PDB file of C-alpha atoms and ligand atoms in Angstrom:
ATOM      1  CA  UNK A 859     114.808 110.122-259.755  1.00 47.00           C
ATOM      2  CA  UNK A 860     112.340 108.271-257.419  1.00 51.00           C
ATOM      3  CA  UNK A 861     113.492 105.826-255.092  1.00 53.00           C
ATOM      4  CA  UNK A 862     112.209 102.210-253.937  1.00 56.00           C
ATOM      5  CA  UNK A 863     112.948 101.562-250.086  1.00 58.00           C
ATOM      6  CA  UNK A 864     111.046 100.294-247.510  1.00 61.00           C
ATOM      7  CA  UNK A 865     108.800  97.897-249.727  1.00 63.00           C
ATOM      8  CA  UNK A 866     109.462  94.832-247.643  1.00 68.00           C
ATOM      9  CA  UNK A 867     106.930  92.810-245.488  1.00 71.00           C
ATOM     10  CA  UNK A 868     108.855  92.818-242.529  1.00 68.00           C
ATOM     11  CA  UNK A 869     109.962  96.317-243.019  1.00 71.00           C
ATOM     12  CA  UNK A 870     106.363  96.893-242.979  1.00 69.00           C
ATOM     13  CA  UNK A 871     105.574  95.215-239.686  1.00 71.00           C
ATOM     14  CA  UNK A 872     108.349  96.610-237.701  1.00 69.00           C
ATOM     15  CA  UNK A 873     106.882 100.429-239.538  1.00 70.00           C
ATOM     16  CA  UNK A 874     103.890  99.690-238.221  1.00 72.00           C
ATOM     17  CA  UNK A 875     104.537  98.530-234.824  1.00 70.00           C
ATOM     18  CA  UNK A 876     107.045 101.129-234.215  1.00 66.00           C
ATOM     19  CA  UNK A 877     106.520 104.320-236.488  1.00 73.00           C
ATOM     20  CA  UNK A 878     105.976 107.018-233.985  1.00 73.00           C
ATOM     21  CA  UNK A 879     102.618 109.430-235.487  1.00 82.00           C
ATOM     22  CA  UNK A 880     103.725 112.750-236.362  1.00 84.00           C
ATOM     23  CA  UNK A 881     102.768 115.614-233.549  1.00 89.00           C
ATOM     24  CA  UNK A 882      99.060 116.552-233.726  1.00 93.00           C
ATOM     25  CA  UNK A 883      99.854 120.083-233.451  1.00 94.00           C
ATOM     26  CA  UNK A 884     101.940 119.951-236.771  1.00 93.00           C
ATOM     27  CA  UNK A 885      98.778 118.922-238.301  1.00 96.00           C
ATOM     28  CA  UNK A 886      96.157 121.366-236.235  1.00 96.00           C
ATOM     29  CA  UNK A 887      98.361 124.068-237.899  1.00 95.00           C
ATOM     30  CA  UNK A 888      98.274 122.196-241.639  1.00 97.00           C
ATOM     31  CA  UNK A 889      94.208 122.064-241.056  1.00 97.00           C
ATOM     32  CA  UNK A 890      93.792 125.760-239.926  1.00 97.00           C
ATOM     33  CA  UNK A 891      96.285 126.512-243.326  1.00 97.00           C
ATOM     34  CA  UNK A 892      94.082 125.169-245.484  1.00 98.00           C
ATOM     35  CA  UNK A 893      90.740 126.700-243.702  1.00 97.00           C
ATOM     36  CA  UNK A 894      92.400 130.292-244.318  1.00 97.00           C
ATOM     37  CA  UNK A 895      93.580 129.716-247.706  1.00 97.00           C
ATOM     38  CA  UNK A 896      90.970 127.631-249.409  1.00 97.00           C
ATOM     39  CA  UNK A 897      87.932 127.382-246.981  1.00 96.00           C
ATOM     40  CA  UNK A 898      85.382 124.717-245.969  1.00 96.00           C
ATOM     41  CA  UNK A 899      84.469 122.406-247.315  1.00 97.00           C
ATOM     42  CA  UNK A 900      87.179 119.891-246.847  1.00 98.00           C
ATOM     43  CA  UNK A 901      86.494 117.353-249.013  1.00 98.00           C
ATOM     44  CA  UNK A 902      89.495 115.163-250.199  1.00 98.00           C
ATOM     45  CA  UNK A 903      93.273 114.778-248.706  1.00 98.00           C
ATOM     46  CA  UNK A 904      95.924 112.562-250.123  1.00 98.00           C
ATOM     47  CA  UNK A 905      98.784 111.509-248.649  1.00 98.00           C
ATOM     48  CA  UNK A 906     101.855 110.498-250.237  1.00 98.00           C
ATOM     49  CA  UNK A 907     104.232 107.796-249.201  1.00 97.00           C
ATOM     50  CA  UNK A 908     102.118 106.720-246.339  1.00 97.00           C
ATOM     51  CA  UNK A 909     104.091 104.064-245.248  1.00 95.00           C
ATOM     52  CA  UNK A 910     101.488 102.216-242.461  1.00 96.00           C
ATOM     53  CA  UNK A 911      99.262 105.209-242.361  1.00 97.00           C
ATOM     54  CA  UNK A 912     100.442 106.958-239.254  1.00 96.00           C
ATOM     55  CA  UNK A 913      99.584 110.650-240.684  1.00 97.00           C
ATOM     56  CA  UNK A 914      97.068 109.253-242.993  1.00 98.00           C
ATOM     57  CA  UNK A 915      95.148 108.652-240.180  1.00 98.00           C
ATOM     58  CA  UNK A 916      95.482 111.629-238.226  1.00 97.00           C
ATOM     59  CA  UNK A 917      94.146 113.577-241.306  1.00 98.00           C
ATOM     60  CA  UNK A 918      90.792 111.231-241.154  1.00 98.00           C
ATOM     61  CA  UNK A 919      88.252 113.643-238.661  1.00 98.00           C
ATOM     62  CA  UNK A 920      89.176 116.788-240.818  1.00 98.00           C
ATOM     63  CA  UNK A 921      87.959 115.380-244.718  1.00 98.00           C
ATOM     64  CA  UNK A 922      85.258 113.660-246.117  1.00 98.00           C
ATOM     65  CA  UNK A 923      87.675 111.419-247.627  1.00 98.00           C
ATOM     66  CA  UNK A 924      91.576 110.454-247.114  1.00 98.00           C
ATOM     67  CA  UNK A 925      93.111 108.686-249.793  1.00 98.00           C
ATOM     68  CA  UNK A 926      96.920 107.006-248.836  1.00 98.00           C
ATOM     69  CA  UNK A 927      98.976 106.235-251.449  1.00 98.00           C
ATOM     70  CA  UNK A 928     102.336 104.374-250.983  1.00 97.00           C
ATOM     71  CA  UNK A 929     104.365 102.268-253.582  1.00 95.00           C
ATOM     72  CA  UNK A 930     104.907  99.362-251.449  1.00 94.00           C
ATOM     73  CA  UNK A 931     101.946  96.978-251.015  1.00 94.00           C
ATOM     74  CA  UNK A 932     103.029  95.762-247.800  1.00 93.00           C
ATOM     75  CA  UNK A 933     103.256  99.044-246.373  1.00 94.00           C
ATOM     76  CA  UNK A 934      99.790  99.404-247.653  1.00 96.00           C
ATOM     77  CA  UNK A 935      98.737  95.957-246.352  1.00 95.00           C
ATOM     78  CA  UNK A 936      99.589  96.980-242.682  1.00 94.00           C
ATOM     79  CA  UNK A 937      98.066 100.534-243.176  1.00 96.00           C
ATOM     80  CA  UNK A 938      94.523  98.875-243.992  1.00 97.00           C
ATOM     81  CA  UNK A 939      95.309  96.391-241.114  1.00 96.00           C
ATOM     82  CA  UNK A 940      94.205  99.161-239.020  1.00 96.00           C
ATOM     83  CA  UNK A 941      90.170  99.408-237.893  1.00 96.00           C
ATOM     84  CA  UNK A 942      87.987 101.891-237.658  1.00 96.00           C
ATOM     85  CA  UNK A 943      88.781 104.525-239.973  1.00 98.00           C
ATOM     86  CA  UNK A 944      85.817 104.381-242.961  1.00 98.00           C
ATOM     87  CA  UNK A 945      86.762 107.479-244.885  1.00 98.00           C
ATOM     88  CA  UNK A 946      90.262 105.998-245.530  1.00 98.00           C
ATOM     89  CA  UNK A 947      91.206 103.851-248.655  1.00 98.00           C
ATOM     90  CA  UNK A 948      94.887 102.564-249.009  1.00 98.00           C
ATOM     91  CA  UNK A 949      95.735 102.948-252.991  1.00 98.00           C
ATOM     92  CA  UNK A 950      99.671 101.558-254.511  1.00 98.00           C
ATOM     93  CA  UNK A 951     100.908 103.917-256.392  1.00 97.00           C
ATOM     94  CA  UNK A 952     103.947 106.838-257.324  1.00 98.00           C
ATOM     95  CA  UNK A 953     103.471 110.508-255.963  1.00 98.00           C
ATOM     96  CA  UNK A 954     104.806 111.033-259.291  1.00 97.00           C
ATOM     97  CA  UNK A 955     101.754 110.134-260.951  1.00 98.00           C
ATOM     98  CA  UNK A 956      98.189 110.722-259.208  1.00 98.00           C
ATOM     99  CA  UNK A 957      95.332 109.301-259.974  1.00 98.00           C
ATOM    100  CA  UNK A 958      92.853 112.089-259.416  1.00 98.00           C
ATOM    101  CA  UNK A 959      91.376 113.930-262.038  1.00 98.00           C
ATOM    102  CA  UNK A 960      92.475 117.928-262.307  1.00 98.00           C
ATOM    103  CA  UNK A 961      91.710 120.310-259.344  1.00 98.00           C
ATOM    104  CA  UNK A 962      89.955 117.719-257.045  1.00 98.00           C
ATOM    105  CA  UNK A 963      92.461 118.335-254.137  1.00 98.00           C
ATOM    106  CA  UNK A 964      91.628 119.916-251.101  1.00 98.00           C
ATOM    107  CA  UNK A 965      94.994 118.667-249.186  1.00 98.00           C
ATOM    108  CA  UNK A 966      97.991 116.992-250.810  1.00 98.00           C
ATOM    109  CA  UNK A 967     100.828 115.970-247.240  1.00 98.00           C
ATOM    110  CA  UNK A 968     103.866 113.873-247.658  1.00 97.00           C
ATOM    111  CA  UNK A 969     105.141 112.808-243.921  1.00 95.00           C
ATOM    112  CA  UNK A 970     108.854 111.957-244.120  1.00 91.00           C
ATOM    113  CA  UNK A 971     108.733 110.813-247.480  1.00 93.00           C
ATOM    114  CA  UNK A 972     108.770 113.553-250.097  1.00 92.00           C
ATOM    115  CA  UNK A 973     112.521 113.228-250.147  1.00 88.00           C
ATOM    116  CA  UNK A 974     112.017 109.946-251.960  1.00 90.00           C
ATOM    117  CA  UNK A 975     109.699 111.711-254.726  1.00 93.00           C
ATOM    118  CA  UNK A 976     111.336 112.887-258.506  1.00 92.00           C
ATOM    119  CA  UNK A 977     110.559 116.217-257.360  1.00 88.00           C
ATOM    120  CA  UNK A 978     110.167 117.740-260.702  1.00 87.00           C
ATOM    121  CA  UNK A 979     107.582 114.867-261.671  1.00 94.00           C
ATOM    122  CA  UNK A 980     105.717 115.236-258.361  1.00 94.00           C
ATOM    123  CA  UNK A 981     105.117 118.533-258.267  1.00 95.00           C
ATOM    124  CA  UNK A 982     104.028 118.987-261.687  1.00 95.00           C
ATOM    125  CA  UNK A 983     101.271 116.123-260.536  1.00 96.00           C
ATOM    126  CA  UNK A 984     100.853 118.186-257.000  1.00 97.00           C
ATOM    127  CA  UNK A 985     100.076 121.372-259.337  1.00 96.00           C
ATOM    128  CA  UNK A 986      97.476 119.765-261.208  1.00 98.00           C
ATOM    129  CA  UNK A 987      95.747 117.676-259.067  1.00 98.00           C
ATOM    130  CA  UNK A 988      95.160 120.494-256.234  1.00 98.00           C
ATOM    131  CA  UNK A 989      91.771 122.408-256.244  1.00 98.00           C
ATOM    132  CA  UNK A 990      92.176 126.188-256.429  1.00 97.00           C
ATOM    133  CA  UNK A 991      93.492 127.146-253.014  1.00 97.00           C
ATOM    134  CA  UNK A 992      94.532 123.535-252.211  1.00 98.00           C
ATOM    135  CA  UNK A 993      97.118 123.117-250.221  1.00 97.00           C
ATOM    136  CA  UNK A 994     100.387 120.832-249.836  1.00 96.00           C
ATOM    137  CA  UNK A 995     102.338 120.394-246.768  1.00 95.00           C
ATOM    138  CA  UNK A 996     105.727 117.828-246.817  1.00 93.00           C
ATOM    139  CA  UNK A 997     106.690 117.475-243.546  1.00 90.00           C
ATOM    140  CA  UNK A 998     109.891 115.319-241.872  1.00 81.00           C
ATOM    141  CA  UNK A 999     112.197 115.527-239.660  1.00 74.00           C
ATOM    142  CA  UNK A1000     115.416 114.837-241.059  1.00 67.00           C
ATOM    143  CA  UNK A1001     114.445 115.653-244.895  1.00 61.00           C
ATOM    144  CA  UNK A1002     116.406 118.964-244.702  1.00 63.00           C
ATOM    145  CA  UNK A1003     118.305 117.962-247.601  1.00 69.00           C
ATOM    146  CA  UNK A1004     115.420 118.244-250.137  1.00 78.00           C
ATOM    147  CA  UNK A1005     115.669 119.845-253.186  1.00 81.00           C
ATOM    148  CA  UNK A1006     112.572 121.026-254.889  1.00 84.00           C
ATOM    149  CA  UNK A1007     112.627 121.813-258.605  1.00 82.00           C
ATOM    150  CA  UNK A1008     109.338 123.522-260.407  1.00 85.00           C
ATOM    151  CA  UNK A1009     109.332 125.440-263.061  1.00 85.00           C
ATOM    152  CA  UNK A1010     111.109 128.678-262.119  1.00 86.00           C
ATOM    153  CA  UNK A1011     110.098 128.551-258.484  1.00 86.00           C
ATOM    154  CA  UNK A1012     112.675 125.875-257.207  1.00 85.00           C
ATOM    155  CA  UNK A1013     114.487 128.318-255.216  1.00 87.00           C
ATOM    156  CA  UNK A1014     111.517 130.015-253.249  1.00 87.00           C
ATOM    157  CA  UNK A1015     110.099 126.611-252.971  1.00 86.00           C
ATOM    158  CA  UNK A1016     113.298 125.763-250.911  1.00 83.00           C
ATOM    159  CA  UNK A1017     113.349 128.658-249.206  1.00 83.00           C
ATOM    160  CA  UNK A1018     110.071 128.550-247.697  1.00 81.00           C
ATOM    161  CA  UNK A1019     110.902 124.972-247.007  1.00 80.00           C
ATOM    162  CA  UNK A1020     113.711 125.764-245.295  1.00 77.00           C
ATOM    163  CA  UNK A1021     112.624 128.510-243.622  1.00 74.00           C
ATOM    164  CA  UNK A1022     109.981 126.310-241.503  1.00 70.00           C
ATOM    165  CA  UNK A1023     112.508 124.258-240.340  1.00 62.00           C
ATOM    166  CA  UNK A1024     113.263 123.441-237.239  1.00 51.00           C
ATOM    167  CA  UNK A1025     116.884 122.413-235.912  1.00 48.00           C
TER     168      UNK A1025
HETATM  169  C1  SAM B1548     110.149 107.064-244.595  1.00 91.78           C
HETATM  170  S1  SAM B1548     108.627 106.287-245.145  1.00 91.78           S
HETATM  171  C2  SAM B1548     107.377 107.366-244.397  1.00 91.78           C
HETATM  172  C3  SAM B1548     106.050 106.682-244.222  1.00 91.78           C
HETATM  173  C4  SAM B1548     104.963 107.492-243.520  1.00 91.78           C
HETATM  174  N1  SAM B1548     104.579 108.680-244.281  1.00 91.78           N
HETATM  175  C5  SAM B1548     105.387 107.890-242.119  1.00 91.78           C
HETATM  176  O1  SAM B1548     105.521 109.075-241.821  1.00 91.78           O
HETATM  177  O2  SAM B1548     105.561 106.974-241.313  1.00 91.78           O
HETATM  178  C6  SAM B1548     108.589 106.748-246.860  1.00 91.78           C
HETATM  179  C7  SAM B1548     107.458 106.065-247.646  1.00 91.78           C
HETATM  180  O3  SAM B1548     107.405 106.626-248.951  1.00 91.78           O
HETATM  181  C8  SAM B1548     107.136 105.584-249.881  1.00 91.78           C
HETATM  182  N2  SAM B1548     107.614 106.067-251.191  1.00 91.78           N
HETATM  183  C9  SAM B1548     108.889 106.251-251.588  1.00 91.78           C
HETATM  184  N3  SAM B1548     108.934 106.740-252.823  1.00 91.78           N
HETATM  185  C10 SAM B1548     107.637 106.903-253.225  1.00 91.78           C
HETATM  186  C11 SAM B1548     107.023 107.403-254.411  1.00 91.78           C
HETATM  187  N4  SAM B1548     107.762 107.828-255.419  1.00 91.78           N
HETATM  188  N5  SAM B1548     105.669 107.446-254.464  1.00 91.78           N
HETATM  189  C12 SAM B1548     104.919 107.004-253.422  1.00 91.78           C
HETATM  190  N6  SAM B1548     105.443 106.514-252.274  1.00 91.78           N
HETATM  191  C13 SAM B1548     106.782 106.463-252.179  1.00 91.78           C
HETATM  192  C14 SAM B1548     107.877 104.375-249.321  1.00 91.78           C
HETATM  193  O4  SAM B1548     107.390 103.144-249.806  1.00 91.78           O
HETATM  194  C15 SAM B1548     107.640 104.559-247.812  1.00 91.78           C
HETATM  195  O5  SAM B1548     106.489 103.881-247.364  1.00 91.78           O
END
């Protein structure tokens, strides 16, 4: 089941103003991922559940395009609010259904927020959309309770998700 929180205006504003941006580092270690497992060029990343755009803008130097999709307009609202970042575009929508065509993926991230997702519907959509060696990182800090289901590779999906963590 997917779940509709944070859609508010105000919620919004006091996301924006006060959402700390995850640590670069996480993300110098999602980029270098990527280079060894799919290779330049790094053409398109999506992020999921962007909320105000915190990570969605972090991921901006590294692609030729960032897409953030969130499905709360005012959450979206505040994340355009934000200058200087041309290779972003702010799009409402579900992680549970994308709207990229098949394997046009480079980079598929979910910052504190894939814990909201249907997983089974998500990842079906992560599977598709991602280009041959794409990759997906869902990072949070207290999402340890997420339960991934895919086909029959729910449990290693959890393990390696687990596994990562950090108490
Ligand atoms: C805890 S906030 C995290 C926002 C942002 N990624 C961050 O790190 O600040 C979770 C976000 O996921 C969005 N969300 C929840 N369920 C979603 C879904 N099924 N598809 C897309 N976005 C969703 C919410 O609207 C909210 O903005």
């Amino acid at each position: 089941m997917a779940y509709r929180l944070f859609e508010g205006k105000e919620h919004a504003s006091i996301y924006q103003q006060y959402r700390f941006t995850p640590p670069t580092g996480l993300k110098d270690i999602i980029i270098q991922y990527l280079d060894k497992k799919k290779g330049q060029p790094h053409v398109l990343a999506v992020d999921l559940g962007c909320g105000t755009g915190q990570h969605t803008r972090l991921l901006a130097p590294h692609f030729k395009e960032v897409v953030g999709i969130d499905i709360s307009e005012c959450q979206l609202e505040e994340a355009r609010s934000v200058p200087g970042f041309t290779n972003i575009t702010y799009r409402e929508g579900t992680a549970e259904e994308l709207p990229f065509e098949d394997g046009t993926v480079d980079l598929l991230t979910a910052a504190s927020a894939a814990h909201w997702f249907d997983q089974s519907r998500f990842l079906i959509e992560a599977n598709r959309v991602l280009k041959p060696g794409g990759c997906m990182a869902l990072l949070g800090f207290t999402d340890w309770y997420i339960k991934l289901n895919y086909k029959d590779c729910g449990d290693k999906l959890n393990c390696i998700y687990h596994e990562v963590g950090v108490d």
